[in-house]
Tab-separated table of C-alpha atoms in Angstrom:
chain	number	residue	atom	x	y	z
I	517	MET	CA	-49.897	97.637	4.408
I	518	THR	CA	-52.622	95.100	4.199
I	519	HIS	CA	-56.313	95.682	5.569
I	520	LEU	CA	-55.345	93.642	8.398
I	521	GLN	CA	-52.830	96.188	9.528
I	522	ALA	CA	-55.227	99.210	8.870
I	523	GLY	CA	-55.546	99.691	12.798
I	524	LEU	CA	-51.811	100.155	13.647
I	525	SER	CA	-50.194	103.479	13.890
I	526	PRO	CA	-46.879	103.964	11.756
I	527	GLU	CA	-44.974	103.635	15.149
I	528	THR	CA	-46.687	100.197	15.820
I	529	LEU	CA	-46.304	99.021	12.212
I	530	GLU	CA	-42.372	99.333	12.435
I	531	LYS	CA	-42.510	97.775	15.849
I	532	ALA	CA	-44.582	94.762	14.433
I	533	LYS	CA	-41.962	94.604	11.648
I	534	VAL	CA	-38.731	94.619	13.601
I	535	GLU	CA	-40.018	92.734	16.936
I	536	LEU	CA	-42.334	90.351	15.439
I	537	LYS	CA	-41.338	89.768	11.992
I	538	GLU	CA	-44.468	90.753	10.656
I	539	ASN	CA	-44.298	91.231	6.818
I	540	PRO	CA	-47.361	92.748	5.006
I	541	ASP	CA	-45.955	90.752	1.783
I	542	THR	CA	-46.515	87.455	3.213
I	543	LEU	CA	-49.396	88.013	5.950
I	544	HIS	CA	-51.917	86.146	4.012
I	545	GLN	CA	-49.159	83.286	3.479
I	546	ASP	CA	-48.483	83.019	7.187
I	547	ILE	CA	-52.289	83.029	8.070
I	548	GLN	CA	-52.991	80.149	5.574
I	549	GLU	CA	-50.163	78.258	6.788
I	550	VAL	CA	-51.311	78.128	10.555
I	551	ARG	CA	-54.863	77.355	9.150
I	552	ASP	CA	-53.775	74.601	7.043
I	553	MET	CA	-52.719	73.036	10.356
I	554	ILE	CA	-56.018	72.820	11.985
I	555	ILE	CA	-56.639	69.367	10.111
I	556	THR	CA	-53.786	67.688	12.250
I	557	ARG	CA	-56.163	68.256	15.725
I	558	PRO	CA	-59.362	66.823	14.650
I	559	ASP	CA	-60.054	66.634	18.379
I	560	ILE	CA	-60.381	70.324	18.652
I	561	GLY	CA	-63.416	72.488	17.639
I	562	PHE	CA	-61.645	75.489	16.184
I	563	LEU	CA	-64.700	78.024	16.353
I	564	ARG	CA	-63.004	80.803	14.781
I	565	THR	CA	-60.412	80.577	11.799
I	566	GLU	CA	-61.094	84.215	9.981
I	567	ASP	CA	-57.629	86.096	9.040
I	568	ALA	CA	-57.645	88.842	11.997
I	569	PHE	CA	-58.304	86.115	14.476
I	570	ILE	CA	-55.578	83.822	13.382
I	571	LEU	CA	-53.183	87.110	13.178
I	572	ARG	CA	-53.418	87.578	16.763
I	573	PHE	CA	-51.888	84.294	17.491
I	574	LEU	CA	-49.100	84.775	15.024
I	575	ARG	CA	-48.266	88.181	16.483
I	576	ALA	CA	-48.420	86.499	20.310
I	577	ARG	CA	-45.798	84.046	19.066
I	578	LYS	CA	-43.701	86.325	16.705
I	579	PHE	CA	-44.791	85.072	13.374
I	580	ASN	CA	-43.503	81.524	14.350
I	581	HIS	CA	-45.997	79.354	12.498
I	582	PHE	CA	-46.275	76.353	14.519
I	583	GLU	CA	-45.764	78.168	17.773
I	584	ALA	CA	-48.760	80.076	16.640
I	585	PHE	CA	-50.981	77.237	15.881
I	586	ARG	CA	-49.989	75.289	19.195
I	587	LEU	CA	-51.203	78.380	20.914
I	588	LEU	CA	-54.417	78.593	18.801
I	589	ALA	CA	-55.362	74.830	19.498
I	590	GLN	CA	-54.663	75.262	23.379
I	591	TYR	CA	-56.813	78.315	23.228
I	592	PHE	CA	-59.768	75.936	21.931
I	593	GLU	CA	-58.520	73.238	24.044
I	594	TYR	CA	-58.679	74.916	27.137
I	595	ARG	CA	-62.207	76.230	26.495
I	596	GLN	CA	-63.264	72.507	25.680
I	597	GLN	CA	-61.675	71.375	28.987
I	598	ASN	CA	-63.298	73.944	30.918
I	599	LEU	CA	-66.774	74.296	29.446
I	600	ASP	CA	-68.212	75.666	32.954
I	601	MET	CA	-65.906	78.375	33.001
I	602	PHE	CA	-67.119	79.769	29.724
I	603	LYS	CA	-70.792	79.349	30.123
I	604	ASN	CA	-72.153	82.815	30.200
I	605	LEU	CA	-69.027	84.650	29.810
I	606	LYS	CA	-70.711	87.990	29.919
I	607	PRO	CA	-70.052	91.071	32.160
I	608	THR	CA	-73.659	90.698	33.352
I	609	ASP	CA	-73.011	87.152	34.775
I	610	PRO	CA	-73.375	87.619	38.399
I	611	GLY	CA	-70.187	86.403	39.437
I	612	ILE	CA	-68.123	87.943	36.804
I	613	LYS	CA	-69.816	91.275	37.717
I	614	GLN	CA	-69.221	91.244	41.227
I	615	ALA	CA	-65.515	90.410	40.219
I	616	LEU	CA	-65.623	93.268	37.987
I	617	LYS	CA	-67.133	95.990	40.209
I	618	ASP	CA	-64.182	94.932	42.745
I	619	GLY	CA	-61.606	95.907	40.287
I	620	PHE	CA	-60.708	92.408	39.016
I	621	PRO	CA	-59.238	93.616	36.789
I	622	GLY	CA	-58.646	97.132	37.340
I	623	VAL	CA	-57.619	98.928	33.921
I	624	LEU	CA	-55.635	101.986	33.723
I	625	SER	CA	-56.715	104.711	31.261
I	626	ASN	CA	-53.386	105.609	29.965
I	627	LEU	CA	-50.906	103.435	28.374
I	628	ASP	CA	-47.184	103.129	29.346
I	629	LYS	CA	-44.309	104.476	27.297
I	630	TYR	CA	-44.524	101.225	24.896
I	631	GLY	CA	-47.999	101.446	24.106
I	632	ARG	CA	-48.876	98.728	26.550
I	633	ARG	CA	-51.927	98.505	28.516
I	634	ILE	CA	-51.797	98.208	32.280
I	635	LEU	CA	-53.979	96.136	34.357
I	636	LEU	CA	-54.378	96.410	38.355
I	637	LEU	CA	-55.061	93.701	40.666
I	638	PHE	CA	-55.924	94.850	44.133
I	639	ALA	CA	-55.756	91.312	45.865
I	640	ALA	CA	-57.338	92.462	49.230
I	641	ASN	CA	-60.583	93.374	47.407
I	642	TRP	CA	-61.557	89.706	46.736
I	643	ASP	CA	-64.578	89.154	48.870
I	644	GLN	CA	-64.893	85.555	49.107
I	645	SER	CA	-68.310	85.566	50.363
I	646	ARG	CA	-69.610	86.960	47.060
I	647	TYR	CA	-67.682	85.373	44.290
I	648	THR	CA	-64.870	82.707	43.620
I	649	PHE	CA	-61.492	82.741	42.389
I	650	VAL	CA	-62.575	81.181	38.929
I	651	ASP	CA	-65.050	84.417	38.852
I	652	ILE	CA	-61.931	86.265	39.056
I	653	LEU	CA	-60.341	84.429	36.259
I	654	ARG	CA	-63.591	84.485	34.305
I	655	ALA	CA	-63.637	88.322	34.666
I	656	ILE	CA	-59.907	88.844	33.534
I	657	LEU	CA	-60.155	86.459	30.679
I	658	LEU	CA	-63.414	88.140	29.706
I	659	SER	CA	-61.661	91.680	29.687
I	660	LEU	CA	-58.676	90.374	27.909
I	661	GLU	CA	-60.971	89.143	24.977
I	662	THR	CA	-62.172	92.765	24.695
I	663	MET	CA	-58.840	94.339	24.773
I	664	ILE	CA	-57.179	91.871	22.277
I	665	GLU	CA	-59.478	93.015	19.666
I	666	ASP	CA	-57.441	96.287	19.521
I	667	PRO	CA	-54.296	95.544	16.974
I	668	GLU	CA	-52.360	97.985	18.828
I	669	LEU	CA	-52.408	95.766	22.162
I	670	GLN	CA	-51.784	92.639	19.905
I	671	VAL	CA	-48.494	94.127	18.840
I	672	ASN	CA	-47.621	96.121	21.956
I	673	GLY	CA	-48.999	93.860	24.962
I	674	PHE	CA	-50.031	94.061	28.363
I	675	ILE	CA	-48.309	94.993	31.835
I	676	LEU	CA	-50.028	93.509	35.296
I	677	ILE	CA	-49.471	94.791	38.188
I	678	ILE	CA	-50.723	92.963	41.506
I	679	ASP	CA	-51.110	94.843	44.721
I	680	TRP	CA	-50.859	92.285	47.786
I	681	SER	CA	-51.504	95.133	50.397
I	682	ASN	CA	-53.730	93.724	53.381
I	683	PHE	CA	-54.283	90.449	51.443
I	684	THR	CA	-54.753	88.038	54.464
I	685	PHE	CA	-53.431	84.391	54.834
I	686	LYS	CA	-56.805	83.260	54.865
I	687	GLN	CA	-57.445	84.752	51.743
I	688	ALA	CA	-54.315	83.414	50.494
I	689	SER	CA	-55.294	79.618	51.823
I	690	ARG	CA	-58.375	79.874	48.970
I	691	LEU	CA	-55.361	79.846	46.226
I	692	THR	CA	-54.929	76.110	45.756
I	693	PRO	CA	-52.438	74.581	43.627
I	694	SER	CA	-55.031	73.531	41.088
I	695	MET	CA	-56.865	76.673	40.982
I	696	LEU	CA	-53.368	78.689	40.152
I	697	ARG	CA	-52.629	76.105	37.482
I	698	LEU	CA	-55.850	76.780	35.849
I	699	ALA	CA	-55.001	80.561	36.098
I	700	ILE	CA	-51.509	79.802	34.519
I	701	GLU	CA	-52.910	77.195	31.859
I	702	GLY	CA	-55.557	80.092	30.792
I	703	LEU	CA	-53.452	83.255	30.565
I	704	GLN	CA	-49.841	81.802	30.055
I	705	ASP	CA	-50.321	78.785	27.837
I	706	SER	CA	-53.917	79.538	25.974
I	707	PHE	CA	-54.172	83.256	25.530
I	708	PRO	CA	-52.598	85.217	22.313
I	709	ALA	CA	-51.414	88.213	24.758
I	710	ARG	CA	-47.924	89.486	25.124
I	711	PHE	CA	-47.188	90.469	28.903
I	712	GLY	CA	-44.390	92.458	29.102
I	713	GLY	CA	-43.976	92.138	32.814
I	714	ILE	CA	-45.855	90.872	36.077
I	715	HIS	CA	-45.428	93.224	39.116
I	716	PHE	CA	-45.447	92.147	42.724
I	717	VAL	CA	-46.164	94.632	45.263
I	718	ASN	CA	-46.264	94.532	48.671
I	719	GLN	CA	-46.429	90.663	48.976
I	720	PRO	CA	-46.620	88.965	51.982
I	721	TRP	CA	-44.207	85.995	52.959
I	722	TYR	CA	-47.102	83.485	52.049
I	723	ILE	CA	-47.235	85.106	48.640
I	724	HIS	CA	-43.467	84.151	48.047
I	725	ALA	CA	-44.504	80.627	49.144
I	726	LEU	CA	-47.168	80.327	46.863
I	727	TYR	CA	-44.766	81.580	43.982
I	728	THR	CA	-42.708	78.578	44.774
I	729	VAL	CA	-45.419	76.309	44.200
I	730	ILE	CA	-46.538	77.654	40.738
I	731	ARG	CA	-42.929	78.416	39.456
I	732	PRO	CA	-42.260	74.648	38.146
I	733	PHE	CA	-45.296	75.486	35.879
I	734	LEU	CA	-44.095	78.876	34.451
I	735	LYS	CA	-42.273	79.044	31.122
I	736	ASP	CA	-38.547	80.651	31.732
I	737	LYS	CA	-39.709	83.723	29.668
I	738	THR	CA	-42.433	84.297	32.011
I	739	ARG	CA	-40.437	83.738	35.187
I	740	LYS	CA	-38.062	86.436	33.705
I	741	ARG	CA	-40.673	88.932	33.541
I	742	ILE	CA	-41.871	88.420	37.221
I	743	PHE	CA	-40.795	91.265	39.389
I	744	MET	CA	-41.202	91.296	43.111
I	745	HIS	CA	-40.913	94.701	44.292
I	746	GLY	CA	-42.094	94.388	47.736
I	747	ASN	CA	-42.594	97.902	49.237
I	748	ASN	CA	-39.905	99.207	47.262
I	749	LEU	CA	-42.404	101.637	44.830
I	750	ASN	CA	-39.128	103.209	43.330
I	751	CYS	CA	-37.974	99.858	41.873
I	752	LEU	CA	-41.496	99.917	40.387
I	753	HIS	CA	-41.156	103.131	39.406
I	754	GLN	CA	-38.061	102.709	37.172
I	755	LEU	CA	-40.135	100.460	35.130
I	756	ILE	CA	-43.478	101.961	34.952
I	757	HIS	CA	-43.582	105.991	35.216
I	758	PRO	CA	-45.233	107.206	38.072
I	759	GLU	CA	-47.211	109.655	36.061
I	760	ILE	CA	-49.657	107.154	35.014
I	761	LEU	CA	-49.920	105.012	38.183
I	762	PRO	CA	-52.647	105.597	40.704
I	763	SER	CA	-51.600	107.296	44.162
I	764	GLU	CA	-51.743	103.579	45.951
I	765	LEU	CA	-48.934	102.459	43.994
I	766	GLY	CA	-47.018	105.690	44.598
I	767	GLY	CA	-48.036	107.547	41.296
I	768	MET	CA	-49.094	110.837	40.550
I	769	MET	CA	-52.944	109.986	39.324
I	770	PRO	CA	-56.089	110.038	42.083
I	771	PRO	CA	-56.800	106.819	43.967
I	772	TYR	CA	-57.821	104.235	41.291
I	773	ASP	CA	-61.699	103.999	40.897
I	774	MET	CA	-62.505	100.074	41.179
I	775	GLY	CA	-65.503	100.486	39.257
I	776	THR	CA	-64.206	102.319	36.095
I	777	TRP	CA	-63.414	99.124	33.992
I	778	ALA	CA	-66.757	97.639	35.289
I	779	ARG	CA	-68.724	100.721	34.151
I	780	ALA	CA	-67.129	100.588	30.796
I	781	LEU	CA	-68.259	97.058	30.166
I	782	LEU	CA	-71.619	96.945	31.929
I	783	ASP	CA	-72.633	100.560	31.014
I	784	HIS	CA	-76.547	100.804	32.238
I	785	ALA	CA	-76.315	97.191	33.933
I	786	TYR	CA	-73.686	98.511	36.279
I	787	ASP	CA	-76.324	99.438	38.901
I	788	GLU	CA	-78.441	96.597	38.543
I	789	GLU	CA	-78.561	94.120	41.270
I	790	ALA	CA	-78.466	90.111	40.869
I	791	ASP	CA	-78.665	87.417	43.342
I	792	TYR	CA	-75.521	85.164	43.199
I	793	CYS	CA	-74.430	82.264	45.614
I	794	PRO	CA	-70.909	81.708	44.870
I	795	GLU	CA	-71.310	78.050	46.560
I	796	SER	CA	-73.168	77.028	43.727
I	797	TYR	CA	-70.351	77.699	41.315
I	798	THR	CA	-68.104	76.179	44.032
I	799	LEU	CA	-69.093	72.926	43.693
I	800	SER	CA	-68.221	72.386	40.097
I	801	VAL	CA	-64.948	74.170	40.694
I	802	GLN	CA	-64.186	71.565	43.541
I	803	ASP	CA	-64.999	68.855	41.108
I	804	LEU	CA	-62.556	70.505	38.513
I	805	GLU	CA	-59.868	70.585	41.265
I	806	LYS	CA	-60.367	66.914	41.665
I	807	ASP	CA	-59.393	66.140	38.059
I	808	LEU	CA	-56.706	68.681	37.791
I	809	GLU	CA	-55.054	67.266	41.077
I	810	LYS	CA	-54.700	63.832	39.459
I	811	ASP	CA	-52.417	65.359	36.805
I	812	LEU	CA	-50.440	68.289	38.534
I	813	SER	CA	-46.736	67.193	37.159
I	814	PRO	CA	-44.431	69.429	35.501
I	815	LYS	CA	-44.381	67.055	32.581
I	816	THR	CA	-48.041	67.373	31.831
I	817	MET	CA	-47.911	71.124	32.298
I	818	LYS	CA	-44.946	71.373	29.487
I	819	ARG	CA	-47.434	69.135	27.546
I	820	SER	CA	-50.513	71.181	27.829
I	821	GLN	CA	-48.800	74.370	27.113
I	822	SER	CA	-67.278	89.133	22.132
I	823	VAL	CA	-66.446	92.457	21.598
I	824	VAL	CA	-65.800	96.185	20.096
I	825	GLU	CA	-62.715	98.546	19.974
I	826	ALA	CA	-63.632	101.681	22.350
I	827	GLY	CA	-61.992	104.889	23.119
I	828	LEU	CA	-60.157	103.084	26.252
I	829	LEU	CA	-58.261	100.950	23.933
I	830	LYS	CA	-56.929	103.619	21.673
I	831	ARG	CA	-53.606	105.181	22.211
I	832	PRO	CA	-53.979	108.227	23.834
I	833	ASP	CA	-52.083	111.573	22.756
I	834	LYS	CA	-51.575	112.719	26.501
I	835	VAL	CA	-52.060	111.554	29.963
I	836	THR	CA	-55.776	111.548	30.927
I	837	SER	CA	-58.009	110.903	33.426
I	838	GLN	CA	-59.540	107.730	34.128
I	839	GLU	CA	-63.138	108.864	33.217
I	840	ASP	CA	-62.063	110.585	30.139
I	841	ASN	CA	-60.607	107.489	28.474
I	842	MET	CA	-63.587	105.202	29.184
I	843	LYS	CA	-65.926	106.902	26.742
I	844	PRO	CA	-67.567	105.619	24.637
I	845	LEU	CA	-68.336	102.761	26.911
I	846	LEU	CA	-68.321	99.036	26.074
I	847	ALA	CA	-71.427	97.190	25.454
I	848	LEU	CA	-71.445	93.476	25.076
I	849	ASP	CA	-74.162	91.585	24.282
């Protein structure tokens, strides 16, 4: 085992070896082969190239060097193409802060049986008068950047559950194709995370309609990991044990506290108020939409496929409460 694997438990080390083809004897060589490809993309500014950073991309692509490099390139290219999204990417940014406090995303304190971190989105919480869809996306990306620092999660990955209860048609009308594509590019094509499943619950008919719009932009592997449960929570529980789920999802835990993850990221800044006008950011989003709408073809999609480890990110020995696993808190400058 090399120092790059020091954060992995024996079980996760074995999983990395078997599932991801991670070999400690060739780890530095694998990383260097990806690094050597950087010269082929002089149009991209690769702002981070250290071993540990490149390793997360290798893990996300099961040590396929070419695929890992393509993901690394897309990671930085996405940030170059959407500069406004990544300005002031901090928990204290007013739009991000509002989204975080409304549970975008929610993060369960307990891992599933495969060691995966579970993210929750209660869609109806979106207050469109206070922050934009892009603010939600920024809050999710920021949260993932924080959590992916944990090598255990680089190997084990994430689960996403979206509860569409009480999500109105009016709210859904703000989810334009270009905004959805922006999210797909950011999460599916440009981030080194392994998503083991995306679960929709209590989704209305118009969410099914939206899914048909974005489906052509999803990779086959992503499509196979999307589960439409409707109001059949028993179906969800067959895949994720109710022992770790909040009561809103038919689980045995208390109702989810929407501010849990926000308090972990914001610490003392959680209660500080800041003025924010989402319209000011929406103007730049609308400009972005115009550019994206020019090039929405599946062909283009195919072509264009911070942080500290805290108690929340560690594997718990037992099922614990939300607050127990939120300590110590994270503080991001």
